[in-house]
mmCIF file of C-alpha atoms (C1' of nucleotides) in Angstrom:
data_model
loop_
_atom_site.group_PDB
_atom_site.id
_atom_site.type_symbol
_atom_site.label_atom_id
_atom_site.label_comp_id
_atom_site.label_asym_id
_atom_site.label_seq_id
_atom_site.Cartn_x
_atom_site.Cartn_y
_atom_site.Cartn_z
ATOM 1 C CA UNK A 29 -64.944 -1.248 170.179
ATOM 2 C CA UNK A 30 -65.327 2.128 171.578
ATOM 3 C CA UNK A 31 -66.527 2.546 175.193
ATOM 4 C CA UNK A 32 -67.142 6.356 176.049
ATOM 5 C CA UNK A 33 -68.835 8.402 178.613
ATOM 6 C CA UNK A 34 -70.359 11.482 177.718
ATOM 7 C CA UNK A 35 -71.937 13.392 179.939
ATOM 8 C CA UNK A 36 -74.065 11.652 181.996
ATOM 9 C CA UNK A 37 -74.170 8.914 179.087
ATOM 10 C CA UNK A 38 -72.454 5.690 178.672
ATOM 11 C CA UNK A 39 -71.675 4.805 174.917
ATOM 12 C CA UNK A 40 -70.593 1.221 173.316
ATOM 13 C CA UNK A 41 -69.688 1.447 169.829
ATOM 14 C CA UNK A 42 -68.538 -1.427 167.403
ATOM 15 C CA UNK A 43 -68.750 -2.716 164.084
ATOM 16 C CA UNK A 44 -71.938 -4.770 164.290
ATOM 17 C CA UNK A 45 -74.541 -2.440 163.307
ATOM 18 C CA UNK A 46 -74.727 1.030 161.529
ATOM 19 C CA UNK A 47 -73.059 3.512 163.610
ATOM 20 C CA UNK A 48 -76.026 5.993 163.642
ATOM 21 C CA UNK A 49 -78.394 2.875 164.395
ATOM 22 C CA UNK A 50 -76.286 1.842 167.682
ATOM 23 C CA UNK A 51 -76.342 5.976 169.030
ATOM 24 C CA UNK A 52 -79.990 5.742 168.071
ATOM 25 C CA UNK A 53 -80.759 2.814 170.217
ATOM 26 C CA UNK A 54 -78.438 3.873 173.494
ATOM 27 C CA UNK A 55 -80.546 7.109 173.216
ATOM 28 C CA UNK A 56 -83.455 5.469 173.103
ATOM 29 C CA UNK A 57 -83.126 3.379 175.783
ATOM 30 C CA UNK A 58 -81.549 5.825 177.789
ATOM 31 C CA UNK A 59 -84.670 7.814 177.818
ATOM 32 C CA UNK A 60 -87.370 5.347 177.863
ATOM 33 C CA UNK A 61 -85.428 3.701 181.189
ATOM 34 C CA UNK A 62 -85.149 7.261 182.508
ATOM 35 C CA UNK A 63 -81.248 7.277 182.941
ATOM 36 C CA UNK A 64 -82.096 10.733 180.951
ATOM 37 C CA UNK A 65 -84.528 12.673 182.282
ATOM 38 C CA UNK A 66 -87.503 14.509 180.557
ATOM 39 C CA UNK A 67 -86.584 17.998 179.678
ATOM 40 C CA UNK A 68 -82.572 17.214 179.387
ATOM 41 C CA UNK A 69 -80.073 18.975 176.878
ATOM 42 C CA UNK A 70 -78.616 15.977 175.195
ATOM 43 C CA UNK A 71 -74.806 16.474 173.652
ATOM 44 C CA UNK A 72 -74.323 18.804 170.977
ATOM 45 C CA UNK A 73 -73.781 16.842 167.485
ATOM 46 C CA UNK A 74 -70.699 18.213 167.283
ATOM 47 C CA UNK A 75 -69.218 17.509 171.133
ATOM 48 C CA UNK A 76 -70.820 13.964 170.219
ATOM 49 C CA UNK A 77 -69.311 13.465 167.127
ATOM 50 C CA UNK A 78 -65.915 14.568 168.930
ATOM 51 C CA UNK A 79 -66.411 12.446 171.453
ATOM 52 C CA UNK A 80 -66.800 9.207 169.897
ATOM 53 C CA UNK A 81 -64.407 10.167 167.204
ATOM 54 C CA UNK A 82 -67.412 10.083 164.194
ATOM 55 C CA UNK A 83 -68.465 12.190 161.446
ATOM 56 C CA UNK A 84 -70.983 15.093 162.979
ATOM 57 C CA UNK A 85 -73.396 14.132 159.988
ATOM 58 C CA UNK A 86 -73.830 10.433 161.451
ATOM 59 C CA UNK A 87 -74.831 12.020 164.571
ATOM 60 C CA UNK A 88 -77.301 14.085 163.099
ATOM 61 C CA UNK A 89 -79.303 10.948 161.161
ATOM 62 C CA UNK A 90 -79.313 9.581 164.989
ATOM 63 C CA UNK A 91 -80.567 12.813 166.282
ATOM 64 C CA UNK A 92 -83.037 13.546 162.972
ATOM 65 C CA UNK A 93 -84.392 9.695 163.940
ATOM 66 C CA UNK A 94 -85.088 10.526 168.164
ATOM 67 C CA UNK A 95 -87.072 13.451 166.804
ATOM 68 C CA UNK A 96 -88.919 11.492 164.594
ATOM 69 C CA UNK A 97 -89.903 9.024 167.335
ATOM 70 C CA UNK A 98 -91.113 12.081 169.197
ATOM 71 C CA UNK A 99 -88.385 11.353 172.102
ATOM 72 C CA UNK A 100 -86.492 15.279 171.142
ATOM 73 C CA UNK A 101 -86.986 18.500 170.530
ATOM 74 C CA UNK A 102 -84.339 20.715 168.673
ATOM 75 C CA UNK A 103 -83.767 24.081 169.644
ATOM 76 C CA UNK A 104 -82.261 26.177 166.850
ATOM 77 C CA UNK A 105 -78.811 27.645 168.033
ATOM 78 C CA UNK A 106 -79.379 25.797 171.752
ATOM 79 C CA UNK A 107 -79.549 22.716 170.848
ATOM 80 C CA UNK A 108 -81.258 19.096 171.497
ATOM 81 C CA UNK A 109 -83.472 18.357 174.094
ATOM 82 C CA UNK A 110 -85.641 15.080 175.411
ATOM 83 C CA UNK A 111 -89.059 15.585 175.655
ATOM 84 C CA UNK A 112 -90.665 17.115 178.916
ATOM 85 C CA UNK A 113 -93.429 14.613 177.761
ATOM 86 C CA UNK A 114 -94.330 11.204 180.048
ATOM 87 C CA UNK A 115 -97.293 10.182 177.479
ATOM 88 C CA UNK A 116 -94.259 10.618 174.681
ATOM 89 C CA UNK A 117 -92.077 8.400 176.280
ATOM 90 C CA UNK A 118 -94.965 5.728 176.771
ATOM 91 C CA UNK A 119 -96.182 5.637 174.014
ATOM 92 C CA UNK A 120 -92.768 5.385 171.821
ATOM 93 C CA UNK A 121 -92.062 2.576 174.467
ATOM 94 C CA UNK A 122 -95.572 0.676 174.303
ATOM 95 C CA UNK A 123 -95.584 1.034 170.433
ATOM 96 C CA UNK A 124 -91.679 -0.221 170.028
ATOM 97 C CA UNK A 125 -92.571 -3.061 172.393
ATOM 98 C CA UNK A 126 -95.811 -4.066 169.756
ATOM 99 C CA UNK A 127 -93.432 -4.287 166.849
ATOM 100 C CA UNK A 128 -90.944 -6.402 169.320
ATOM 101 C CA UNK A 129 -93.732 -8.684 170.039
ATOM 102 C CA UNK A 130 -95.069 -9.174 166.822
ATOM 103 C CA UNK A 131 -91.782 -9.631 165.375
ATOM 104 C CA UNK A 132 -90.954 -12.145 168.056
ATOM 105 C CA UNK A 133 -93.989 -14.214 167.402
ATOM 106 C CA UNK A 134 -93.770 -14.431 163.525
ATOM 107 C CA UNK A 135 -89.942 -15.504 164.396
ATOM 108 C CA UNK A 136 -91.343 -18.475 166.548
ATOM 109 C CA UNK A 137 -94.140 -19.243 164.824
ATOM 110 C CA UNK A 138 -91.268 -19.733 161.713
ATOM 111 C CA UNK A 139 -89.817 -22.125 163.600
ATOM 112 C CA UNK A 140 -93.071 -24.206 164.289
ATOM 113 C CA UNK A 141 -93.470 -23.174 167.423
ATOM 114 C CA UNK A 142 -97.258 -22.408 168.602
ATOM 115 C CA UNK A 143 -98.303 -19.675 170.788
ATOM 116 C CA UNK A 144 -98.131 -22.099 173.885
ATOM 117 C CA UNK A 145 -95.197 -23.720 173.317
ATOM 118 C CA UNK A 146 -93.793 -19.916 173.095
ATOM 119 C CA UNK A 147 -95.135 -19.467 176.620
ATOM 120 C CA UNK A 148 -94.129 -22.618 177.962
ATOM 121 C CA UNK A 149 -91.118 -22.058 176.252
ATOM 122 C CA UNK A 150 -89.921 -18.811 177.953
ATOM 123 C CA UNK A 151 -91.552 -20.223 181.329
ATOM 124 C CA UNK A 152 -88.499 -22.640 181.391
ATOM 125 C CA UNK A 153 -85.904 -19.966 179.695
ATOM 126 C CA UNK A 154 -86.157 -17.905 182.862
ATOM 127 C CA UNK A 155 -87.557 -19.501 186.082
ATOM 128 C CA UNK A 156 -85.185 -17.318 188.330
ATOM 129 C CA UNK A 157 -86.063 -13.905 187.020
ATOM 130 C CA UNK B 29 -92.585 -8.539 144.944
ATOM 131 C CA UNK B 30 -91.801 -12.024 143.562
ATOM 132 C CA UNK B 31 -94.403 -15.078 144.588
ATOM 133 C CA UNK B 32 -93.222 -17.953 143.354
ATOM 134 C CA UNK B 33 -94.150 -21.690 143.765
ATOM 135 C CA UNK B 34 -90.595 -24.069 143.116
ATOM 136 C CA UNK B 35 -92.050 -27.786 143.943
ATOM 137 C CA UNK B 36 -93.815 -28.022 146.798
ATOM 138 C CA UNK B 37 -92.025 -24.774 148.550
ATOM 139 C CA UNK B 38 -93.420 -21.183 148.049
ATOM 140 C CA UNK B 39 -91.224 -18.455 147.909
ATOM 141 C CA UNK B 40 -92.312 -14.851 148.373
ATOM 142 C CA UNK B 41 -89.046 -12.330 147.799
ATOM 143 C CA UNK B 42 -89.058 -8.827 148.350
ATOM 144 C CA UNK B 43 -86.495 -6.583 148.696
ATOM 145 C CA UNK B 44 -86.940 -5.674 152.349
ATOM 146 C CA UNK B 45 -83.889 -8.153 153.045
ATOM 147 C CA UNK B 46 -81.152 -9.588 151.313
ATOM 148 C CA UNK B 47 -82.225 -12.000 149.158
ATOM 149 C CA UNK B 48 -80.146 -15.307 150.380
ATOM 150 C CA UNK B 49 -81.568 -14.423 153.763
ATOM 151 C CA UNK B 50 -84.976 -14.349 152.975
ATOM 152 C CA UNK B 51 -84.436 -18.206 150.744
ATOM 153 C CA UNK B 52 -82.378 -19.082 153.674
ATOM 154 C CA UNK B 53 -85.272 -17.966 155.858
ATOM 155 C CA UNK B 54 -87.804 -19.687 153.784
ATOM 156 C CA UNK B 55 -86.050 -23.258 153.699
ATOM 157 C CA UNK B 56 -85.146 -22.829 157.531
ATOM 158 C CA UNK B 57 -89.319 -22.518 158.302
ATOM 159 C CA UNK B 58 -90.416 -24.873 156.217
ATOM 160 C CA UNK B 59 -87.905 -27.754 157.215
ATOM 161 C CA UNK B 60 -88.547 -26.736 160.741
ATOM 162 C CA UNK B 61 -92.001 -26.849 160.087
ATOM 163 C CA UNK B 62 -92.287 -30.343 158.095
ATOM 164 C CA UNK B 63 -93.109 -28.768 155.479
ATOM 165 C CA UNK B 64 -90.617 -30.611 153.166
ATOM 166 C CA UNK B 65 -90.081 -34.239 154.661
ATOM 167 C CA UNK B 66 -86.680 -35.559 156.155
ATOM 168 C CA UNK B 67 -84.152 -36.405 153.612
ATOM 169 C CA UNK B 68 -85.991 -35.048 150.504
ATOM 170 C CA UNK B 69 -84.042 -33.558 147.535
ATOM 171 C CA UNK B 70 -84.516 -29.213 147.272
ATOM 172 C CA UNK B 71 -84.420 -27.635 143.937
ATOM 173 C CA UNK B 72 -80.594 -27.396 142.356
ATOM 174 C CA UNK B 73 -79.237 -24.143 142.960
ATOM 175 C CA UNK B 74 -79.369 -23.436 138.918
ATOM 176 C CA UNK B 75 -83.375 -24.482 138.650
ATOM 177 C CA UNK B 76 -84.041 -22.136 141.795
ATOM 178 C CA UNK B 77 -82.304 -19.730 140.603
ATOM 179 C CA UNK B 78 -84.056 -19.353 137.443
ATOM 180 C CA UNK B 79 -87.304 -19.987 138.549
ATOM 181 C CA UNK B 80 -87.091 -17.000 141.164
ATOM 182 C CA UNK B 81 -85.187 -15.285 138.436
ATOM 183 C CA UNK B 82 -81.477 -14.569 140.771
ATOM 184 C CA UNK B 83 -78.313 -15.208 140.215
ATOM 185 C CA UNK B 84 -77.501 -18.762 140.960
ATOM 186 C CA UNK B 85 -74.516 -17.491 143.364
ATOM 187 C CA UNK B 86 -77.176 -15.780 145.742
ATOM 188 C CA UNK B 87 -78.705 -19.017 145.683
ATOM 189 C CA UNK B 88 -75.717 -20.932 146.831
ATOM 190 C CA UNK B 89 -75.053 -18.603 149.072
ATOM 191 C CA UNK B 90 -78.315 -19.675 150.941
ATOM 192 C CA UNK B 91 -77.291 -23.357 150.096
ATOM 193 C CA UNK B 92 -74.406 -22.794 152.015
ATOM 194 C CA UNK B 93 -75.640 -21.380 155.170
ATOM 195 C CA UNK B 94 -78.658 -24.204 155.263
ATOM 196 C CA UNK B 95 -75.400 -26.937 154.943
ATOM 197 C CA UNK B 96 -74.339 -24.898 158.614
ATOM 198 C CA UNK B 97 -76.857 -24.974 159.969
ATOM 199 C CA UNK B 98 -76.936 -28.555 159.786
ATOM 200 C CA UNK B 99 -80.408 -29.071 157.892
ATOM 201 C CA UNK B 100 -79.291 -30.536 154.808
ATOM 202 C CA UNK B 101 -76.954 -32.036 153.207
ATOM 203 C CA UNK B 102 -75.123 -31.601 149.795
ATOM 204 C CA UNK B 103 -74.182 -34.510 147.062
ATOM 205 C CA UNK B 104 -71.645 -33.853 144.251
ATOM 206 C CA UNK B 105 -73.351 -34.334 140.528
ATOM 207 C CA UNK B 106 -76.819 -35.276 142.558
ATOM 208 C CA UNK B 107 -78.412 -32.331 144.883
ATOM 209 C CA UNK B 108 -79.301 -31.187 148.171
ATOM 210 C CA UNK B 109 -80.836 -32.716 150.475
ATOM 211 C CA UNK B 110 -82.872 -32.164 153.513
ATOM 212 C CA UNK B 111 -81.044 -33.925 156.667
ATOM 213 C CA UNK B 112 -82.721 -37.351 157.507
ATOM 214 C CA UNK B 113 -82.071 -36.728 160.990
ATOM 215 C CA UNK B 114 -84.795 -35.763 163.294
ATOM 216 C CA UNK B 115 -82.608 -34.814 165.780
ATOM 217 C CA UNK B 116 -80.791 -32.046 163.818
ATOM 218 C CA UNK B 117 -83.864 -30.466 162.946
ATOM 219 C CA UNK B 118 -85.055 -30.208 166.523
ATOM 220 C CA UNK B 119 -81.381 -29.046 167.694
ATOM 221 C CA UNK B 120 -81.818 -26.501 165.065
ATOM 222 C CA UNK B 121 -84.977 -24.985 166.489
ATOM 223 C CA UNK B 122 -84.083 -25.227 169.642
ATOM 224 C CA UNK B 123 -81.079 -23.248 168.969
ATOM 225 C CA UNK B 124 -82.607 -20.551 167.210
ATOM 226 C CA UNK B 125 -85.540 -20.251 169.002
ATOM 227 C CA UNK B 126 -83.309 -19.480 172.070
ATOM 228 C CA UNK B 127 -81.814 -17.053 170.291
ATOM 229 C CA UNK B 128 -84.663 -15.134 169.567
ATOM 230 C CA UNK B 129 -85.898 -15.755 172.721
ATOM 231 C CA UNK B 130 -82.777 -13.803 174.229
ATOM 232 C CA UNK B 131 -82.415 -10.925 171.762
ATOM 233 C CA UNK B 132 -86.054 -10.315 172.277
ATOM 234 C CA UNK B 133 -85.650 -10.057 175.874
ATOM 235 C CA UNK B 134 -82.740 -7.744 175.563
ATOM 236 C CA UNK B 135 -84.611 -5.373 173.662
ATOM 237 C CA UNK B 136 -87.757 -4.974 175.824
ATOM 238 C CA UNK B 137 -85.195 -4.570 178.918
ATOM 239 C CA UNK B 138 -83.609 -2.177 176.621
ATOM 240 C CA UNK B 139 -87.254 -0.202 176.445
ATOM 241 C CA UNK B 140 -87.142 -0.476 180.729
ATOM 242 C CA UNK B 141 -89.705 -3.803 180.732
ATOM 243 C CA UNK B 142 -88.772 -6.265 183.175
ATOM 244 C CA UNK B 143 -89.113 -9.964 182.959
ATOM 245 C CA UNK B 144 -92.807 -9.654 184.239
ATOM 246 C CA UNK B 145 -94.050 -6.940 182.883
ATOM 247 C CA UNK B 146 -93.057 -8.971 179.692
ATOM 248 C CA UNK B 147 -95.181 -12.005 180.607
ATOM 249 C CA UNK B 148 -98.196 -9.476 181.400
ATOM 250 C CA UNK B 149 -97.644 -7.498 178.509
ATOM 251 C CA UNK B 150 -97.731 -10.718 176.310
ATOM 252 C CA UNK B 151 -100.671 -12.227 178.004
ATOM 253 C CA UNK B 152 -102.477 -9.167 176.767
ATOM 254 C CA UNK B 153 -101.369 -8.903 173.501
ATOM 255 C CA UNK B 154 -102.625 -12.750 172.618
ATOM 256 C CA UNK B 155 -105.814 -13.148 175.205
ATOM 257 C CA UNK B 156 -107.264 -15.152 172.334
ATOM 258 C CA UNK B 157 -104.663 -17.845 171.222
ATOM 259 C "C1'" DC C 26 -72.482 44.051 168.445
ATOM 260 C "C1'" DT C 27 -69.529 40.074 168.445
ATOM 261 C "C1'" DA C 28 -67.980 35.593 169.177
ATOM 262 C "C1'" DA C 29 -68.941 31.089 170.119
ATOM 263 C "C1'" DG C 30 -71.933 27.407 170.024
ATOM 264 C "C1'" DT C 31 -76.239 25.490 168.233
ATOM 265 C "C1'" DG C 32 -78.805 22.635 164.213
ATOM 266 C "C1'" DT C 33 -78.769 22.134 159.129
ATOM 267 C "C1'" DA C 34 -77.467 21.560 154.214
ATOM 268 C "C1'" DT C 35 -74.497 20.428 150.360
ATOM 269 C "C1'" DT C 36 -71.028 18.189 147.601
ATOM 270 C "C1'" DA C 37 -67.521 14.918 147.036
ATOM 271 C "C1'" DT C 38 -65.264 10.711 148.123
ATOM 272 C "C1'" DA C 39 -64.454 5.998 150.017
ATOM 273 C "C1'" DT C 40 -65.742 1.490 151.604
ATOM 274 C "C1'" DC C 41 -68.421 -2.523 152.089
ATOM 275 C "C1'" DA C 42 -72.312 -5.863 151.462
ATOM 276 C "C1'" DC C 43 -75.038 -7.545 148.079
ATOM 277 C "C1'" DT C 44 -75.996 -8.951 143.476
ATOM 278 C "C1'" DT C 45 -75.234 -10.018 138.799
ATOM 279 C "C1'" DA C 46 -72.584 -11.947 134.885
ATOM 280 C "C1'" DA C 47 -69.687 -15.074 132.508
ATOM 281 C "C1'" DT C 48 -66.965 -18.923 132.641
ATOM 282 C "C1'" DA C 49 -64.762 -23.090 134.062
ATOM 283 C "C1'" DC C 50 -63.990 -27.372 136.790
ATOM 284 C "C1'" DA C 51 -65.127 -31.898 139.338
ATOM 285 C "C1'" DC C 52 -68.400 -35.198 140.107
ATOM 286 C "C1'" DT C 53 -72.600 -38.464 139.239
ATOM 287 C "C1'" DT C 54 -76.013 -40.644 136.595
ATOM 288 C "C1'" DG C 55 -78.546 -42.417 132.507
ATOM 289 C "C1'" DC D 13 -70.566 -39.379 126.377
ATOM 290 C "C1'" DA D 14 -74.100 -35.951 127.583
ATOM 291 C "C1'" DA D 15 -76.692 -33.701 130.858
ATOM 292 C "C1'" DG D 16 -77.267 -32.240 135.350
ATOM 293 C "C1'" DT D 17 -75.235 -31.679 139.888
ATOM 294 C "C1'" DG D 18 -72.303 -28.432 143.374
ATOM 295 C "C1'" DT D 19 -68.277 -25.276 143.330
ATOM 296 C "C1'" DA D 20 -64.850 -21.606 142.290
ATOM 297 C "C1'" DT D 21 -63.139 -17.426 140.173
ATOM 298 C "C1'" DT D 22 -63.014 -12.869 138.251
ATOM 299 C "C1'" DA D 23 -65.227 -8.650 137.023
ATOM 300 C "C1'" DA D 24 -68.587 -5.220 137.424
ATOM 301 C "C1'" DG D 25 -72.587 -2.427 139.258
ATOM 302 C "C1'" DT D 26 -75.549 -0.585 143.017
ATOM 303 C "C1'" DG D 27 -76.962 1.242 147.422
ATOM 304 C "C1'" DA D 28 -76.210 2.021 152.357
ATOM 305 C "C1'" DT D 29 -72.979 3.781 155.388
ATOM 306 C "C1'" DA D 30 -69.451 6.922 156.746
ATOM 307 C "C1'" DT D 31 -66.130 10.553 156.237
ATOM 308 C "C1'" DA D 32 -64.477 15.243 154.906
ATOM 309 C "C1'" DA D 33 -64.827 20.016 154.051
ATOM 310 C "C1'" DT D 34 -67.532 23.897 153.912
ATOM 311 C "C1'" DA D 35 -71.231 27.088 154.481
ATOM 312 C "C1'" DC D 36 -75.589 29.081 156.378
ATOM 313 C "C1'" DA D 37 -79.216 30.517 159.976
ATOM 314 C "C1'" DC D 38 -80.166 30.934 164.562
ATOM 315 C "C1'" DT D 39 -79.376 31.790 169.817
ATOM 316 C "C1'" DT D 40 -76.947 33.162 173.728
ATOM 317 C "C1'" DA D 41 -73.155 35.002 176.666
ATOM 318 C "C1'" DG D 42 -69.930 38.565 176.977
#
DNA sequence: CTAAGTGTATTATATCACTTAATACACTTG
DNA sequence: CAAGTGTATTAAGTGATATAATACACTTAG
């Protein structure tokens, strides 16, 4: 139940989920909702890992995972930066949405729920929004 | 990479999950589904498990959850047994499905999609269902 | 050049969820 | 009574996760 600011980033950190999965995620969504912006420095691993009181080498598999989804760069001996790319950003979100969809769908469909029903469904879940 | 048919229920088992989630999975669609009628007797815990080749405590570990979940029902020295309610079955998936339905949502806010571009987005993604 | 701050790598250890194994008990039915 | 139910217990093994301590290569500010 940690609940840290760090820098310009807000952190919340339980018990539920892998520790590196949960930084991995906030990052994530902080860039693709542009509460980072392209071209930031991100926290060192090590003034991360400091801050949220966690090993430096859970950290990195976060950071090592960002990279991989093409949302940072690392700078040897500067240090960790978001992508100055837009088309990075969109694509990482439109291709994270697909799985979400799909994923979504095969849940419903599990449950004997059609494709219409789904939409009908949802229709009724949020009629304010 | 298991494929196995136990009475009238298929079971495919990986090892992408745990394996009582993925039997628990398995009963939970195809009750939901009417796939195995209201109040019919599932495999004992000791034929399942040998037939899928598990130990029979990962089996009644799944046994267990399906009891919670209110879809069946067990009987000392007989079996379990699907629920011969109706009405649990449907309270069931209406539960879960709401569920998903929210934890999907969170994560495509999460990516920076509103409610609407959600809707759009899905309208897209299944123009032919 | 030096010191401090970067990312990175390695080795060891600890914990927890999951799974298996072996065994035993209580209950029901033929 | 025998065979088949669900259930409980104890022990052990494995892999993912996380920590700890340490070291190396690189970059920048001074």
């Amino acid at each position: 139940m940690e609940n840290q600011q760090v820098g310009s980033i807000h952190f919340q950190i339980d018990f539920s989920q892998p520790l590196y999965e949960q930084i991995l995620d906030q990052f994530r969504s902080s860039i693709a909702k542009g509460e980072i912006d392209l071209g930031d420095k991100i926290p060192s691993v090590r003034e991360l890992a400091q801050a949220l009181k966690i090993n430096p080498n859970t950290v990195m598999r976060a950071y090592q995972e960002l990279e991989r989804d093409g949302l940072t760069e690392k700078r040897r001996g500067q240090g960790t930066f978001v992508t100055a790319s837009k088309e990075q950003v969109d694509h990482f979100r439109h291709q994270l949405a697909g799985k979400y969809i799909e994923s979504f769908i095969l849940q419903m469909e599990n449950l004997g729920y059609s494709w219409s029903d789904i939409k009908t469904y949802m229709d009724k879940k949020h009629l304010g929004n």
